[in-house]
Amino acid sequence: MPLAYFHHRFLPLEEATVSIATHGLNYGTGCFEGIRAYHNREQDKLYIFRLREHYERFARSCQIMRIDPGHSVDEMMERTVQLLAQQNFHEDVYIRPLAFKADPVIKVTLEGIRDEFGVFAVPLGDYLPTSGIHVAVSSWRRLEDNAIPSRAKVTGSYVNTALAVTDAHLAGFDDAIFLTEAGHVAEGSAANFFMVREGMLITPDISENILEGITRQTIMQLAHDLGIPAASRTIDRSELYVADELFLVGTGVQISPITRIDHRMVGDGTIGKITLQLQSLYNQVVRGESDAYRSWLTPID
Ligand code: PMP
């Protein structure tokens, strides 16, 4: 039976429940993370990928939202390791930490409300196909940082994601690409965005209302180590239609190549060379198959 850590103890996931009157449920006043642990089959061992970086971003999200998770980054990391160690998973796992305004208060404020923290883990395979997707530029705009802080992973802001991704799915696409109010490319529905033009790897600048993605930062590091020239800058919509390669990155989606966009082929319609190179190294790194990046992994014993 899956377990959760909630109310400062470990308990069955189905018992980790809240009241219908919970502030965070009514007003979206919560912060969360999405972390992956990968199963290395040969070693029959789980490795959590970039656990500290995820909890450090979680702490920054909570700081913006005036939420006190009541645990330090180190404590949350430790509880997460204990949660996995108790469950003996033999497959890839998705870990979901959540902190939220917990009191049953009918008042829209971030002040004077008790906060709670919990974390649970569930088995999860691929979130999007990793073999080539068809995406659409969404008519919904990515949240402005001055409306809902885009670098904070806030529960309520995923209304924006749900609107865009649902419309994309109903229109027959696999995912949506968000533009900013200024019309620049921001990101996917729950993933950061990369493009390759003339051998150069390009991702939207951090000030384009994007989430400060941990996979985005990982990919920039891997590109550097592979000698692939990379930069972050403003990306225009029409560049999407002439780029050589496009792909999405994120903890959930991992590296998801985009082979068609708005009914146009990307490059020759197959997965590009640089995308394949990064995908292959990323898959080795997250599963603990590469010694060079061990410091990014937390093994579960
Ligand atoms: N943007 C958004 C809106 C997301 O929800 C995610 C997934 N957390 C990402 C980007 C990718 O971030 P990361 O690589 O840290 O998972």
Short mmCIF file of N, CA and C in Angstrom, two decimals, residues 79-237:
data_model
loop_
_atom_site.label_atom_id
_atom_site.label_comp_id
_atom_site.label_asym_id
_atom_site.label_seq_id
_atom_site.Cartn_x
_atom_site.Cartn_y
_atom_site.Cartn_z
N ARG A 79 13.11 12.98 5.07
CA ARG A 79 11.79 12.33 5.13
C ARG A 79 11.48 11.64 3.79
N THR A 80 11.89 12.27 2.70
CA THR A 80 11.62 11.72 1.37
C THR A 80 12.40 10.43 1.16
N VAL A 81 13.65 10.44 1.59
CA VAL A 81 14.47 9.22 1.48
C VAL A 81 13.83 8.11 2.33
N GLN A 82 13.39 8.47 3.55
CA GLN A 82 12.75 7.47 4.44
C GLN A 82 11.46 6.94 3.82
N LEU A 83 10.70 7.84 3.18
CA LEU A 83 9.44 7.43 2.54
C LEU A 83 9.69 6.36 1.48
N LEU A 84 10.72 6.58 0.66
CA LEU A 84 11.02 5.62 -0.41
C LEU A 84 11.62 4.33 0.17
N ALA A 85 12.49 4.50 1.17
CA ALA A 85 13.17 3.33 1.74
C ALA A 85 12.17 2.34 2.34
N GLN A 86 11.03 2.87 2.83
CA GLN A 86 10.02 2.00 3.46
C GLN A 86 9.18 1.24 2.43
N GLN A 87 9.28 1.63 1.13
CA GLN A 87 8.31 1.08 0.18
C GLN A 87 8.86 0.09 -0.83
N ASN A 88 10.18 0.02 -0.91
CA ASN A 88 10.75 -1.05 -1.73
C ASN A 88 10.26 -1.06 -3.18
N PHE A 89 10.28 0.12 -3.83
CA PHE A 89 9.86 0.21 -5.23
C PHE A 89 10.88 -0.48 -6.14
N HIS A 90 10.40 -1.16 -7.20
CA HIS A 90 11.30 -1.74 -8.21
C HIS A 90 10.98 -1.17 -9.58
N GLU A 91 10.58 0.11 -9.60
CA GLU A 91 10.21 0.78 -10.86
C GLU A 91 10.44 2.28 -10.67
N ASP A 92 10.29 3.06 -11.75
CA ASP A 92 10.48 4.51 -11.65
C ASP A 92 9.33 5.10 -10.83
N VAL A 93 9.67 6.13 -10.07
CA VAL A 93 8.72 6.69 -9.10
C VAL A 93 8.67 8.20 -9.24
N TYR A 94 7.49 8.76 -9.05
CA TYR A 94 7.31 10.22 -9.04
C TYR A 94 7.02 10.65 -7.61
N ILE A 95 7.73 11.66 -7.13
CA ILE A 95 7.61 12.09 -5.74
C ILE A 95 6.95 13.47 -5.72
N ARG A 96 5.93 13.63 -4.91
CA ARG A 96 5.17 14.87 -4.89
C ARG A 96 5.14 15.50 -3.50
N PRO A 97 6.05 16.44 -3.21
CA PRO A 97 5.97 17.23 -1.98
C PRO A 97 4.92 18.34 -2.16
N LEU A 98 4.23 18.68 -1.08
CA LEU A 98 3.17 19.69 -1.14
C LEU A 98 3.11 20.42 0.19
N ALA A 99 3.08 21.76 0.13
CA ALA A 99 2.87 22.56 1.35
C ALA A 99 1.74 23.53 1.04
N PHE A 100 0.84 23.72 1.99
CA PHE A 100 -0.34 24.52 1.67
C PHE A 100 -0.92 25.18 2.90
N LYS A 101 -1.73 26.22 2.64
CA LYS A 101 -2.49 26.91 3.70
C LYS A 101 -3.59 25.94 4.13
N ALA A 102 -3.54 25.51 5.40
CA ALA A 102 -4.32 24.33 5.79
C ALA A 102 -5.60 24.63 6.58
N ASP A 103 -5.72 25.81 7.16
CA ASP A 103 -6.90 26.05 8.02
C ASP A 103 -8.18 26.20 7.19
N PRO A 104 -9.34 25.89 7.81
CA PRO A 104 -10.63 26.04 7.11
C PRO A 104 -11.11 27.49 7.19
N VAL A 105 -10.38 28.41 6.57
CA VAL A 105 -10.67 29.84 6.72
C VAL A 105 -11.29 30.39 5.45
N ILE A 106 -12.42 31.07 5.59
CA ILE A 106 -13.05 31.71 4.43
C ILE A 106 -12.53 33.15 4.36
N LYS A 107 -11.34 33.30 3.84
CA LYS A 107 -10.74 34.63 3.70
C LYS A 107 -9.56 34.52 2.75
N VAL A 108 -9.55 35.34 1.72
CA VAL A 108 -8.44 35.26 0.76
C VAL A 108 -7.27 36.10 1.26
N THR A 109 -6.33 35.42 1.88
CA THR A 109 -5.14 36.06 2.42
C THR A 109 -4.05 35.00 2.58
N LEU A 110 -2.82 35.44 2.73
CA LEU A 110 -1.74 34.48 3.02
C LEU A 110 -1.31 34.61 4.48
N GLU A 111 -1.98 35.48 5.22
CA GLU A 111 -1.58 35.78 6.59
C GLU A 111 -2.41 35.04 7.62
N GLY A 112 -1.76 34.62 8.70
CA GLY A 112 -2.46 34.10 9.88
C GLY A 112 -3.13 32.75 9.66
N ILE A 113 -2.65 31.98 8.69
CA ILE A 113 -3.23 30.65 8.43
C ILE A 113 -2.13 29.60 8.63
N ARG A 114 -2.47 28.53 9.32
CA ARG A 114 -1.53 27.45 9.59
C ARG A 114 -1.17 26.72 8.29
N ASP A 115 0.11 26.37 8.13
CA ASP A 115 0.56 25.66 6.93
C ASP A 115 0.83 24.19 7.26
N GLU A 116 0.69 23.36 6.25
CA GLU A 116 1.04 21.95 6.43
C GLU A 116 1.92 21.48 5.29
N PHE A 117 2.73 20.46 5.58
CA PHE A 117 3.61 19.87 4.57
C PHE A 117 3.38 18.37 4.50
N GLY A 118 3.37 17.84 3.29
CA GLY A 118 3.29 16.40 3.12
C GLY A 118 4.04 15.98 1.87
N VAL A 119 4.32 14.71 1.76
CA VAL A 119 4.97 14.19 0.55
C VAL A 119 4.52 12.74 0.34
N PHE A 120 4.28 12.40 -0.93
CA PHE A 120 3.96 11.01 -1.25
C PHE A 120 4.66 10.63 -2.55
N ALA A 121 4.68 9.34 -2.84
CA ALA A 121 5.37 8.87 -4.05
C ALA A 121 4.52 7.80 -4.73
N VAL A 122 4.46 7.86 -6.05
CA VAL A 122 3.71 6.84 -6.80
C VAL A 122 4.53 6.39 -8.02
N PRO A 123 4.37 5.14 -8.45
CA PRO A 123 5.08 4.70 -9.66
C PRO A 123 4.62 5.52 -10.87
N LEU A 124 5.55 5.89 -11.74
CA LEU A 124 5.17 6.68 -12.93
C LEU A 124 6.13 6.40 -14.08
N GLY A 125 5.58 6.01 -15.22
CA GLY A 125 6.38 5.83 -16.43
C GLY A 125 6.48 7.15 -17.17
N ASP A 126 6.53 7.10 -18.51
CA ASP A 126 6.65 8.32 -19.32
C ASP A 126 5.37 9.14 -19.24
N TYR A 127 5.52 10.46 -19.06
CA TYR A 127 4.39 11.39 -18.94
C TYR A 127 3.92 11.83 -20.33
N LEU A 128 4.89 11.97 -21.23
CA LEU A 128 4.62 12.28 -22.65
C LEU A 128 5.45 11.28 -23.46
N PRO A 129 5.05 10.99 -24.70
CA PRO A 129 5.89 10.12 -25.51
C PRO A 129 7.30 10.71 -25.65
N THR A 130 8.31 9.87 -25.62
CA THR A 130 9.68 10.37 -25.78
C THR A 130 10.17 10.08 -27.21
N SER A 131 9.20 9.74 -28.08
CA SER A 131 9.55 9.37 -29.45
C SER A 131 9.03 10.36 -30.49
N GLY A 132 8.64 11.56 -30.07
CA GLY A 132 8.20 12.58 -31.04
C GLY A 132 6.75 12.95 -30.84
N ILE A 133 6.50 14.24 -30.53
CA ILE A 133 5.12 14.68 -30.29
C ILE A 133 4.75 15.81 -31.25
N HIS A 134 3.42 16.04 -31.38
CA HIS A 134 2.88 17.13 -32.19
C HIS A 134 2.29 18.16 -31.23
N VAL A 135 2.83 19.36 -31.24
CA VAL A 135 2.36 20.39 -30.31
C VAL A 135 1.73 21.56 -31.06
N ALA A 136 0.93 22.34 -30.30
CA ALA A 136 0.30 23.53 -30.86
C ALA A 136 0.67 24.73 -30.01
N VAL A 137 0.86 25.87 -30.66
CA VAL A 137 1.00 27.11 -29.89
C VAL A 137 -0.38 27.42 -29.32
N SER A 138 -0.44 27.62 -28.00
CA SER A 138 -1.73 27.81 -27.33
C SER A 138 -2.25 29.23 -27.50
N SER A 139 -3.56 29.35 -27.51
CA SER A 139 -4.15 30.70 -27.50
C SER A 139 -4.17 31.26 -26.07
N TRP A 140 -3.92 30.38 -25.08
CA TRP A 140 -3.78 30.84 -23.70
C TRP A 140 -2.37 31.36 -23.51
N ARG A 141 -2.21 32.45 -22.75
CA ARG A 141 -0.88 32.99 -22.49
C ARG A 141 -0.31 32.44 -21.20
N ARG A 142 1.00 32.31 -21.14
CA ARG A 142 1.68 31.90 -19.91
C ARG A 142 1.48 33.01 -18.86
N LEU A 143 1.28 32.59 -17.61
CA LEU A 143 1.09 33.52 -16.50
C LEU A 143 2.21 34.56 -16.45
N GLU A 144 1.82 35.79 -16.24
CA GLU A 144 2.81 36.85 -16.03
C GLU A 144 3.35 36.76 -14.61
N ASP A 145 4.64 36.99 -14.46
CA ASP A 145 5.26 36.95 -13.14
C ASP A 145 4.59 37.91 -12.16
N ASN A 146 4.05 39.01 -12.68
CA ASN A 146 3.39 39.99 -11.81
C ASN A 146 1.92 39.66 -11.55
N ALA A 147 1.44 38.56 -12.11
CA ALA A 147 0.08 38.09 -11.80
C ALA A 147 0.18 36.94 -10.79
N ILE A 148 0.79 35.84 -11.21
CA ILE A 148 1.13 34.75 -10.29
C ILE A 148 2.60 34.43 -10.55
N PRO A 149 3.44 34.53 -9.53
CA PRO A 149 4.89 34.38 -9.76
C PRO A 149 5.24 33.11 -10.52
N SER A 150 5.85 33.28 -11.70
CA SER A 150 6.07 32.11 -12.56
C SER A 150 7.23 31.25 -12.09
N ARG A 151 8.14 31.81 -11.29
CA ARG A 151 9.26 30.98 -10.82
C ARG A 151 8.90 30.20 -9.55
N ALA A 152 7.68 30.44 -9.04
CA ALA A 152 7.21 29.64 -7.90
C ALA A 152 6.30 28.54 -8.44
N LYS A 153 6.42 27.34 -7.90
CA LYS A 153 5.58 26.24 -8.36
C LYS A 153 4.34 26.22 -7.45
N VAL A 154 3.36 27.04 -7.83
CA VAL A 154 2.17 27.28 -7.01
C VAL A 154 1.02 26.42 -7.53
N THR A 155 0.30 25.77 -6.64
CA THR A 155 -0.77 24.86 -7.08
C THR A 155 -1.78 25.59 -7.97
N GLY A 156 -2.24 26.77 -7.51
CA GLY A 156 -3.29 27.50 -8.24
C GLY A 156 -2.90 27.88 -9.66
N SER A 157 -1.60 28.04 -9.92
CA SER A 157 -1.19 28.50 -11.25
C SER A 157 -1.36 27.39 -12.30
N TYR A 158 -1.60 26.16 -11.87
CA TYR A 158 -1.75 25.07 -12.84
C TYR A 158 -3.13 25.03 -13.49
N VAL A 159 -4.00 25.97 -13.11
CA VAL A 159 -5.24 26.21 -13.85
C VAL A 159 -4.86 26.64 -15.28
N ASN A 160 -3.85 27.49 -15.37
CA ASN A 160 -3.33 27.96 -16.65
C ASN A 160 -2.87 26.77 -17.51
N THR A 161 -2.13 25.87 -16.90
CA THR A 161 -1.65 24.65 -17.58
C THR A 161 -2.82 23.80 -18.04
N ALA A 162 -3.78 23.59 -17.13
CA ALA A 162 -4.90 22.69 -17.43
C ALA A 162 -5.72 23.22 -18.61
N LEU A 163 -5.95 24.54 -18.66
CA LEU A 163 -6.70 25.13 -19.77
C LEU A 163 -5.99 24.89 -21.10
N ALA A 164 -4.70 25.17 -21.11
CA ALA A 164 -3.94 25.07 -22.37
C ALA A 164 -3.81 23.62 -22.83
N VAL A 165 -3.48 22.73 -21.91
CA VAL A 165 -3.19 21.35 -22.31
C VAL A 165 -4.50 20.64 -22.71
N THR A 166 -5.59 20.97 -22.05
CA THR A 166 -6.87 20.34 -22.40
C THR A 166 -7.31 20.77 -23.79
N ASP A 167 -7.21 22.06 -24.07
CA ASP A 167 -7.57 22.52 -25.42
C ASP A 167 -6.69 21.88 -26.48
N ALA A 168 -5.40 21.74 -26.17
CA ALA A 168 -4.47 21.11 -27.12
C ALA A 168 -4.88 19.66 -27.36
N HIS A 169 -5.19 18.94 -26.28
CA HIS A 169 -5.58 17.52 -26.42
C HIS A 169 -6.87 17.39 -27.21
N LEU A 170 -7.86 18.24 -26.91
CA LEU A 170 -9.15 18.14 -27.60
C LEU A 170 -9.02 18.47 -29.09
N ALA A 171 -7.99 19.24 -29.43
CA ALA A 171 -7.76 19.57 -30.84
C ALA A 171 -6.83 18.54 -31.51
N GLY A 172 -6.44 17.50 -30.76
CA GLY A 172 -5.65 16.41 -31.37
C GLY A 172 -4.16 16.54 -31.23
N PHE A 173 -3.68 17.51 -30.42
CA PHE A 173 -2.24 17.67 -30.21
C PHE A 173 -1.81 16.98 -28.92
N ASP A 174 -0.48 16.76 -28.79
CA ASP A 174 0.03 16.10 -27.58
C ASP A 174 0.28 17.09 -26.45
N ASP A 175 0.61 18.33 -26.80
CA ASP A 175 0.89 19.32 -25.75
C ASP A 175 0.79 20.72 -26.36
N ALA A 176 0.87 21.72 -25.46
CA ALA A 176 0.75 23.13 -25.88
C ALA A 176 2.05 23.86 -25.61
N ILE A 177 2.34 24.85 -26.45
CA ILE A 177 3.46 25.76 -26.20
C ILE A 177 2.85 27.10 -25.81
N PHE A 178 3.28 27.63 -24.68
CA PHE A 178 2.80 28.93 -24.21
C PHE A 178 3.67 30.06 -24.75
N LEU A 179 3.01 31.12 -25.20
CA LEU A 179 3.72 32.38 -25.46
C LEU A 179 3.48 33.30 -24.27
N THR A 180 4.36 34.29 -24.12
CA THR A 180 4.15 35.32 -23.09
C THR A 180 3.17 36.36 -23.64
N GLU A 181 2.73 37.28 -22.78
CA GLU A 181 1.85 38.36 -23.25
C GLU A 181 2.53 39.16 -24.36
N ALA A 182 3.88 39.22 -24.33
CA ALA A 182 4.62 39.95 -25.36
C ALA A 182 4.77 39.15 -26.65
N GLY A 183 4.30 37.88 -26.63
CA GLY A 183 4.32 37.07 -27.85
C GLY A 183 5.58 36.24 -28.03
N HIS A 184 6.43 36.18 -26.99
CA HIS A 184 7.64 35.35 -27.09
C HIS A 184 7.35 33.95 -26.57
N VAL A 185 8.18 33.00 -27.04
CA VAL A 185 8.00 31.62 -26.60
C VAL A 185 8.42 31.51 -25.12
N ALA A 186 7.53 30.90 -24.31
CA ALA A 186 7.84 30.74 -22.88
C ALA A 186 8.22 29.29 -22.59
N GLU A 187 7.24 28.39 -22.63
CA GLU A 187 7.53 26.99 -22.30
C GLU A 187 6.38 26.09 -22.73
N GLY A 188 6.50 24.80 -22.43
CA GLY A 188 5.42 23.85 -22.67
C GLY A 188 4.41 23.95 -21.54
N SER A 189 3.44 23.03 -21.49
CA SER A 189 2.40 23.17 -20.46
C SER A 189 2.98 22.88 -19.08
N ALA A 190 3.87 21.94 -18.96
CA ALA A 190 4.53 21.66 -17.68
C ALA A 190 5.97 21.24 -17.93
N ALA A 191 6.62 21.99 -18.81
CA ALA A 191 7.98 21.63 -19.21
C ALA A 191 8.66 22.85 -19.82
N ASN A 192 9.97 22.94 -19.69
CA ASN A 192 10.71 24.01 -20.36
C ASN A 192 10.97 23.63 -21.80
N PHE A 193 11.37 24.63 -22.58
CA PHE A 193 11.43 24.49 -24.03
C PHE A 193 12.86 24.73 -24.54
N PHE A 194 13.25 23.93 -25.52
CA PHE A 194 14.54 24.12 -26.19
C PHE A 194 14.36 24.07 -27.70
N MET A 195 15.21 24.81 -28.40
CA MET A 195 15.20 24.80 -29.87
C MET A 195 16.65 24.70 -30.33
N VAL A 196 16.86 24.08 -31.48
CA VAL A 196 18.20 24.06 -32.10
C VAL A 196 18.10 24.78 -33.44
N ARG A 197 18.97 25.79 -33.62
CA ARG A 197 19.07 26.46 -34.92
C ARG A 197 20.54 26.54 -35.29
N GLU A 198 20.87 26.02 -36.44
CA GLU A 198 22.24 26.05 -36.97
C GLU A 198 23.26 25.59 -35.93
N GLY A 199 22.97 24.46 -35.29
CA GLY A 199 23.92 23.85 -34.37
C GLY A 199 23.93 24.46 -32.97
N MET A 200 23.15 25.52 -32.77
CA MET A 200 23.13 26.20 -31.46
C MET A 200 21.88 25.81 -30.68
N LEU A 201 22.08 25.42 -29.43
CA LEU A 201 20.96 25.08 -28.55
C LEU A 201 20.47 26.37 -27.87
N ILE A 202 19.16 26.63 -27.97
CA ILE A 202 18.63 27.91 -27.46
C ILE A 202 17.40 27.63 -26.60
N THR A 203 17.33 28.31 -25.45
CA THR A 203 16.18 28.19 -24.55
C THR A 203 15.73 29.58 -24.13
N PRO A 204 14.44 29.79 -23.87
CA PRO A 204 13.99 31.12 -23.47
C PRO A 204 14.70 31.61 -22.20
N ASP A 205 14.93 32.89 -22.16
CA ASP A 205 15.58 33.52 -21.04
C ASP A 205 14.75 33.34 -19.76
N ILE A 206 15.40 33.38 -18.61
CA ILE A 206 14.75 33.16 -17.32
C ILE A 206 13.66 34.20 -17.04
N SER A 207 13.73 35.36 -17.67
CA SER A 207 12.73 36.41 -17.43
C SER A 207 11.52 36.33 -18.36
N GLU A 208 11.37 35.21 -19.09
CA GLU A 208 10.22 35.04 -19.99
C GLU A 208 9.06 34.33 -19.29
N ASN A 209 8.90 34.58 -17.98
CA ASN A 209 7.79 34.01 -17.19
C ASN A 209 7.82 32.47 -17.16
N ILE A 210 9.02 31.91 -17.16
CA ILE A 210 9.13 30.45 -17.13
C ILE A 210 9.36 29.96 -15.70
N LEU A 211 9.10 28.69 -15.48
CA LEU A 211 9.54 28.07 -14.22
C LEU A 211 11.05 27.85 -14.33
N GLU A 212 11.76 28.11 -13.23
CA GLU A 212 13.21 27.89 -13.23
C GLU A 212 13.46 26.39 -13.15
N GLY A 213 13.39 25.76 -14.30
CA GLY A 213 13.38 24.30 -14.37
C GLY A 213 14.72 23.68 -14.03
N ILE A 214 14.64 22.59 -13.30
CA ILE A 214 15.86 21.88 -12.90
C ILE A 214 16.38 21.05 -14.08
N THR A 215 15.46 20.52 -14.90
CA THR A 215 15.90 19.78 -16.09
C THR A 215 16.53 20.76 -17.09
N ARG A 216 15.95 21.95 -17.21
CA ARG A 216 16.50 22.99 -18.10
C ARG A 216 17.95 23.26 -17.73
N GLN A 217 18.19 23.43 -16.44
CA GLN A 217 19.56 23.70 -15.96
C GLN A 217 20.46 22.49 -16.19
N THR A 218 19.90 21.30 -15.99
CA THR A 218 20.65 20.05 -16.23
C THR A 218 21.07 19.96 -17.70
N ILE A 219 20.12 20.26 -18.59
CA ILE A 219 20.39 20.16 -20.04
C ILE A 219 21.46 21.17 -20.46
N MET A 220 21.42 22.38 -19.87
CA MET A 220 22.44 23.38 -20.19
C MET A 220 23.83 22.86 -19.76
N GLN A 221 23.87 22.19 -18.60
CA GLN A 221 25.15 21.64 -18.11
C GLN A 221 25.64 20.50 -19.01
N LEU A 222 24.70 19.60 -19.38
CA LEU A 222 25.08 18.46 -20.24
C LEU A 222 25.54 18.96 -21.61
N ALA A 223 24.85 19.99 -22.14
CA ALA A 223 25.24 20.55 -23.44
C ALA A 223 26.65 21.12 -23.35
N HIS A 224 26.91 21.84 -22.28
CA HIS A 224 28.25 22.40 -22.07
C HIS A 224 29.30 21.28 -22.06
N ASP A 225 29.00 20.22 -21.32
CA ASP A 225 29.96 19.12 -21.18
C ASP A 225 30.15 18.35 -22.50
N LEU A 226 29.12 18.36 -23.35
CA LEU A 226 29.22 17.68 -24.65
C LEU A 226 29.81 18.60 -25.73
N GLY A 227 30.07 19.86 -25.34
CA GLY A 227 30.63 20.81 -26.31
C GLY A 227 29.60 21.34 -27.30
N ILE A 228 28.32 21.31 -26.91
CA ILE A 228 27.26 21.86 -27.78
C ILE A 228 27.07 23.34 -27.40
N PRO A 229 27.24 24.27 -28.34
CA PRO A 229 27.06 25.68 -27.99
C PRO A 229 25.61 25.95 -27.57
N ALA A 230 25.42 26.68 -26.46
CA ALA A 230 24.08 26.89 -25.94
C ALA A 230 23.93 28.31 -25.42
N ALA A 231 22.70 28.84 -25.50
CA ALA A 231 22.44 30.20 -25.01
C ALA A 231 20.98 30.31 -24.59
N SER A 232 20.70 31.26 -23.70
CA SER A 232 19.29 31.60 -23.43
C SER A 232 19.04 33.00 -23.96
N ARG A 233 17.92 33.13 -24.66
CA ARG A 233 17.56 34.42 -25.27
C ARG A 233 16.08 34.43 -25.61
N THR A 234 15.58 35.56 -26.03
CA THR A 234 14.19 35.68 -26.48
C THR A 234 13.99 34.84 -27.74
N ILE A 235 12.89 34.09 -27.79
CA ILE A 235 12.57 33.29 -28.98
C ILE A 235 11.24 33.78 -29.56
N ASP A 236 11.25 34.09 -30.87
CA ASP A 236 10.02 34.53 -31.53
C ASP A 236 9.19 33.32 -31.93
N ARG A 237 7.86 33.53 -32.04
CA ARG A 237 6.98 32.44 -32.44
C ARG A 237 7.39 31.84 -33.78
#
